[in-house]
PDB file of C-alpha atoms in Angstrom:
ATOM      1  CA  MET A   8     103.478 100.780 102.512  1.00 68.00           C
ATOM      2  CA  ALA A   9     102.031 102.500 105.580  1.00 83.00           C
ATOM      3  CA  ASN A  10     102.273 106.080 106.749  1.00 90.00           C
ATOM      4  CA  GLN A  11     104.025 106.498 110.088  1.00 93.00           C
ATOM      5  CA  TYR A  12     101.317 108.838 111.503  1.00 96.00           C
ATOM      6  CA  ILE A  13      97.865 108.176 109.998  1.00 97.00           C
ATOM      7  CA  ASN A  14      96.355 105.472 107.763  1.00 97.00           C
ATOM      8  CA  VAL A  15      93.164 104.359 106.026  1.00 97.00           C
ATOM      9  CA  TYR A  16      91.835 100.816 106.453  1.00 97.00           C
ATOM     10  CA  THR A  17      89.255  98.755 104.587  1.00 97.00           C
ATOM     11  CA  GLY A  18      87.736  95.279 104.826  1.00 96.00           C
ATOM     12  CA  SER A  19      86.214  94.392 108.180  1.00 96.00           C
ATOM     13  CA  VAL A  20      86.412  97.701 110.028  1.00 97.00           C
ATOM     14  CA  SER A  21      84.508  98.533 113.207  1.00 97.00           C
ATOM     15  CA  VAL A  22      83.873 101.823 114.996  1.00 96.00           C
ATOM     16  CA  GLY A  23      86.361 102.355 117.810  1.00 96.00           C
ATOM     17  CA  ALA A  24      88.373  99.233 116.963  1.00 97.00           C
ATOM     18  CA  LYS A  25      91.831  98.668 115.508  1.00 97.00           C
ATOM     19  CA  ASP A  26      90.815  96.318 112.715  1.00 98.00           C
ATOM     20  CA  GLY A  27      90.830  96.255 108.936  1.00 97.00           C
ATOM     21  CA  THR A  28      93.416  95.958 106.200  1.00 96.00           C
ATOM     22  CA  ILE A  29      95.736  98.916 105.778  1.00 96.00           C
ATOM     23  CA  VAL A  30      95.438 100.732 102.442  1.00 95.00           C
ATOM     24  CA  SER A  31      98.688 101.402 100.600  1.00 91.00           C
ATOM     25  CA  THR A  32     100.013 104.954 100.556  1.00 88.00           C
ATOM     26  CA  ASN A  33     101.906 107.146  98.105  1.00 79.00           C
ATOM     27  CA  GLY A  34     100.526 105.311  95.068  1.00 78.00           C
ATOM     28  CA  ASP A  35     102.512 102.130  95.601  1.00 79.00           C
ATOM     29  CA  GLN A  36      99.382  99.973  94.922  1.00 81.00           C
ATOM     30  CA  THR A  37     100.452  97.168  97.299  1.00 83.00           C
ATOM     31  CA  SER A  38      97.035  97.181  98.990  1.00 89.00           C
ATOM     32  CA  PRO A  39      94.679  99.548  97.147  1.00 93.00           C
ATOM     33  CA  ILE A  40      90.955  99.959  97.680  1.00 94.00           C
ATOM     34  CA  ALA A  41      89.673  97.797  94.830  1.00 94.00           C
ATOM     35  CA  VAL A  42      86.170  97.481  93.385  1.00 95.00           C
ATOM     36  CA  ILE A  43      84.900  95.450  90.445  1.00 95.00           C
ATOM     37  CA  LEU A  44      81.889  97.012  88.735  1.00 95.00           C
ATOM     38  CA  ASP A  45      79.701  95.845  85.855  1.00 94.00           C
ATOM     39  CA  ALA A  46      79.398  98.882  83.591  1.00 90.00           C
ATOM     40  CA  THR A  47      76.617  97.231  81.569  1.00 92.00           C
ATOM     41  CA  GLN A  48      74.523  97.453  84.746  1.00 93.00           C
ATOM     42  CA  SER A  49      75.632 101.010  85.667  1.00 95.00           C
ATOM     43  CA  GLU A  50      76.568  99.400  88.957  1.00 96.00           C
ATOM     44  CA  THR A  51      77.301 101.158  92.271  1.00 96.00           C
ATOM     45  CA  LYS A  52      79.120  99.627  95.232  1.00 96.00           C
ATOM     46  CA  TYR A  53      79.754 100.949  98.743  1.00 97.00           C
ATOM     47  CA  ILE A  54      83.010 100.423 100.605  1.00 97.00           C
ATOM     48  CA  LYS A  55      83.259 100.805 104.372  1.00 97.00           C
ATOM     49  CA  CYS A  56      86.576 102.373 105.396  1.00 98.00           C
ATOM     50  CA  ALA A  57      88.245 103.601 108.551  1.00 98.00           C
ATOM     51  CA  ILE A  58      90.908 106.137 109.380  1.00 98.00           C
ATOM     52  CA  ARG A  59      93.058 106.199 112.500  1.00 98.00           C
ATOM     53  CA  THR A  60      96.385 107.472 113.690  1.00 98.00           C
ATOM     54  CA  GLU A  61      99.250 105.244 114.641  1.00 97.00           C
ATOM     55  CA  ALA A  62      99.882 104.632 118.356  1.00 97.00           C
ATOM     56  CA  GLY A  63     101.196 107.701 120.156  1.00 97.00           C
ATOM     57  CA  TYR A  64      99.600 110.277 117.817  1.00 98.00           C
ATOM     58  CA  LYS A  65      96.323 112.156 117.462  1.00 98.00           C
ATOM     59  CA  THR A  66      94.873 114.855 115.232  1.00 98.00           C
ATOM     60  CA  VAL A  67      94.101 118.424 116.222  1.00 98.00           C
ATOM     61  CA  GLY A  68      91.338 120.311 114.418  1.00 98.00           C
ATOM     62  CA  ASN A  69      89.753 119.139 111.186  1.00 98.00           C
ATOM     63  CA  THR A  70      90.851 116.159 109.121  1.00 98.00           C
ATOM     64  CA  VAL A  71      89.897 116.469 105.450  1.00 98.00           C
ATOM     65  CA  ILE A  72      89.773 113.468 103.119  1.00 98.00           C
ATOM     66  CA  THR A  73      89.480 114.321  99.423  1.00 98.00           C
ATOM     67  CA  LEU A  74      89.013 112.222  96.297  1.00 98.00           C
ATOM     68  CA  ASN A  75      91.410 113.218  93.506  1.00 97.00           C
ATOM     69  CA  GLY A  76      92.306 111.859  90.098  1.00 96.00           C
ATOM     70  CA  THR A  77      91.167 111.507  86.527  1.00 95.00           C
ATOM     71  CA  ASN A  78      87.987 109.560  87.334  1.00 95.00           C
ATOM     72  CA  ALA A  79      87.256 110.945  90.799  1.00 97.00           C
ATOM     73  CA  ALA A  80      83.770 111.946  89.596  1.00 96.00           C
ATOM     74  CA  LYS A  81      82.907 108.223  89.521  1.00 96.00           C
ATOM     75  CA  TRP A  82      83.522 108.054  93.275  1.00 98.00           C
ATOM     76  CA  GLY A  83      81.952 109.623  96.352  1.00 98.00           C
ATOM     77  CA  ILE A  84      82.886 109.867 100.011  1.00 98.00           C
ATOM     78  CA  ALA A  85      80.604 110.254 103.038  1.00 98.00           C
ATOM     79  CA  ILE A  86      80.927 110.498 106.804  1.00 96.00           C
ATOM     80  CA  ASP A  87      79.491 107.484 108.625  1.00 95.00           C
ATOM     81  CA  LYS A  88      76.223 107.961 110.505  1.00 94.00           C
ATOM     82  CA  ASN A  89      75.846 104.397 111.775  1.00 93.00           C
ATOM     83  CA  TYR A  90      75.146 103.059 108.293  1.00 93.00           C
ATOM     84  CA  THR A  91      75.149  99.380 107.506  1.00 91.00           C
ATOM     85  CA  ASP A  92      76.394  97.940 104.226  1.00 91.00           C
ATOM     86  CA  SER A  93      72.808  97.956 102.964  1.00 91.00           C
ATOM     87  CA  SER A  94      71.913 101.460 104.178  1.00 94.00           C
ATOM     88  CA  ALA A  95      75.093 103.274 103.020  1.00 96.00           C
ATOM     89  CA  SER A  96      73.306 104.215  99.790  1.00 95.00           C
ATOM     90  CA  GLY A  97      71.298 106.734 101.851  1.00 95.00           C
ATOM     91  CA  ALA A  98      74.398 108.739 102.793  1.00 96.00           C
ATOM     92  CA  THR A  99      75.217 112.118 101.268  1.00 96.00           C
ATOM     93  CA  TYR A 100      78.283 111.619  99.082  1.00 98.00           C
ATOM     94  CA  GLY A 101      80.614 114.301  97.773  1.00 98.00           C
ATOM     95  CA  ASN A 102      84.229 114.674  96.683  1.00 98.00           C
ATOM     96  CA  SER A 103      85.501 115.328 100.221  1.00 98.00           C
ATOM     97  CA  ILE A 104      84.608 115.033 103.881  1.00 98.00           C
ATOM     98  CA  THR A 105      85.697 116.972 106.935  1.00 98.00           C
ATOM     99  CA  ILE A 106      86.001 115.082 110.207  1.00 98.00           C
ATOM    100  CA  SER A 107      85.900 117.622 113.021  1.00 97.00           C
ATOM    101  CA  THR A 108      86.416 115.183 115.883  1.00 97.00           C
ATOM    102  CA  GLU A 109      89.862 114.192 117.103  1.00 98.00           C
ATOM    103  CA  LEU A 110      91.258 111.093 115.445  1.00 98.00           C
ATOM    104  CA  ALA A 111      93.347 108.772 117.573  1.00 98.00           C
ATOM    105  CA  ASN A 112      94.470 105.144 117.492  1.00 98.00           C
ATOM    106  CA  THR A 113      90.981 103.675 116.969  1.00 98.00           C
ATOM    107  CA  ASN A 114      88.815 103.576 113.847  1.00 98.00           C
ATOM    108  CA  THR A 115      86.663 106.447 112.664  1.00 98.00           C
ATOM    109  CA  ILE A 116      84.410 105.095 109.911  1.00 98.00           C
ATOM    110  CA  PHE A 117      83.631 106.686 106.538  1.00 98.00           C
ATOM    111  CA  TRP A 118      82.155 105.345 103.295  1.00 98.00           C
ATOM    112  CA  LEU A 119      83.230 105.340  99.668  1.00 98.00           C
ATOM    113  CA  LYS A 120      80.893 104.895  96.729  1.00 97.00           C
ATOM    114  CA  ALA A 121      82.201 103.628  93.370  1.00 97.00           C
ATOM    115  CA  MET A 122      80.007 104.023  90.289  1.00 97.00           C
ATOM    116  CA  SER A 123      80.085 102.804  86.713  1.00 95.00           C
ATOM    117  CA  SER A 124      78.068 103.847  83.693  1.00 93.00           C
ATOM    118  CA  SER A 125      76.949 101.881  80.656  1.00 92.00           C
ATOM    119  CA  ASP A 126      79.091 104.001  78.302  1.00 91.00           C
ATOM    120  CA  GLU A 127      82.339 102.748  79.892  1.00 89.00           C
ATOM    121  CA  LYS A 128      84.701 100.265  78.339  1.00 87.00           C
ATOM    122  CA  PRO A 129      86.431  97.639  80.508  1.00 86.00           C
ATOM    123  CA  ALA A 130      89.366  99.210  82.321  1.00 87.00           C
ATOM    124  CA  HIS A 131      91.751  98.774  85.205  1.00 88.00           C
ATOM    125  CA  ASP A 132      91.618 102.329  86.556  1.00 90.00           C
ATOM    126  CA  GLN A 133      94.207 103.367  89.134  1.00 91.00           C
ATOM    127  CA  SER A 134      93.723 107.105  88.696  1.00 93.00           C
ATOM    128  CA  VAL A 135      91.703 107.907  91.829  1.00 95.00           C
ATOM    129  CA  MET A 136      93.401 108.634  95.151  1.00 95.00           C
ATOM    130  CA  LEU A 137      92.357 109.586  98.669  1.00 96.00           C
ATOM    131  CA  ASN A 138      94.285 112.548 100.031  1.00 96.00           C
ATOM    132  CA  THR A 139      94.218 113.245 103.749  1.00 96.00           C
ATOM    133  CA  THR A 140      95.061 116.600 105.299  1.00 97.00           C
ATOM    134  CA  ALA A 141      95.426 116.776 109.085  1.00 97.00           C
ATOM    135  CA  VAL A 142      97.493 118.291 111.847  1.00 98.00           C
ATOM    136  CA  ILE A 143      98.991 115.402 113.812  1.00 98.00           C
ATOM    137  CA  ILE A 144     100.681 115.704 117.201  1.00 98.00           C
ATOM    138  CA  ALA A 145     102.083 113.342 119.794  1.00 97.00           C
ATOM    139  CA  ALA A 146      99.310 112.039 122.036  1.00 93.00           C
TER     140      ALA A 146
END
């Protein structure tokens, strides 16, 4: 399910493009951001994502994306600074980002980091969500 004003995308996403696979909204899990990690290796993986408004809309002021949920501490989010898949580990990750530039109908890139630790048991965790706060107006 998509939001009628603003959405997150994953997969093959490019700066300034309109590509990627839309991420499900409102917890419906039809197209979640999914990562498989090997806890025995305390593995970390990086996921390139994009956010953009739907056609005819744009943001005004800051857009804040926050990680929430039971295991949100096992995730991080960072603003893109022209990272590649192999250099994303050098980003500064936290539990939220603030995008101060206007978002419109083309991709703005950000990164997610998912982490496991060797003390974890196998699990299918759906507890972590991205929440986006923005003021959206007609373009």
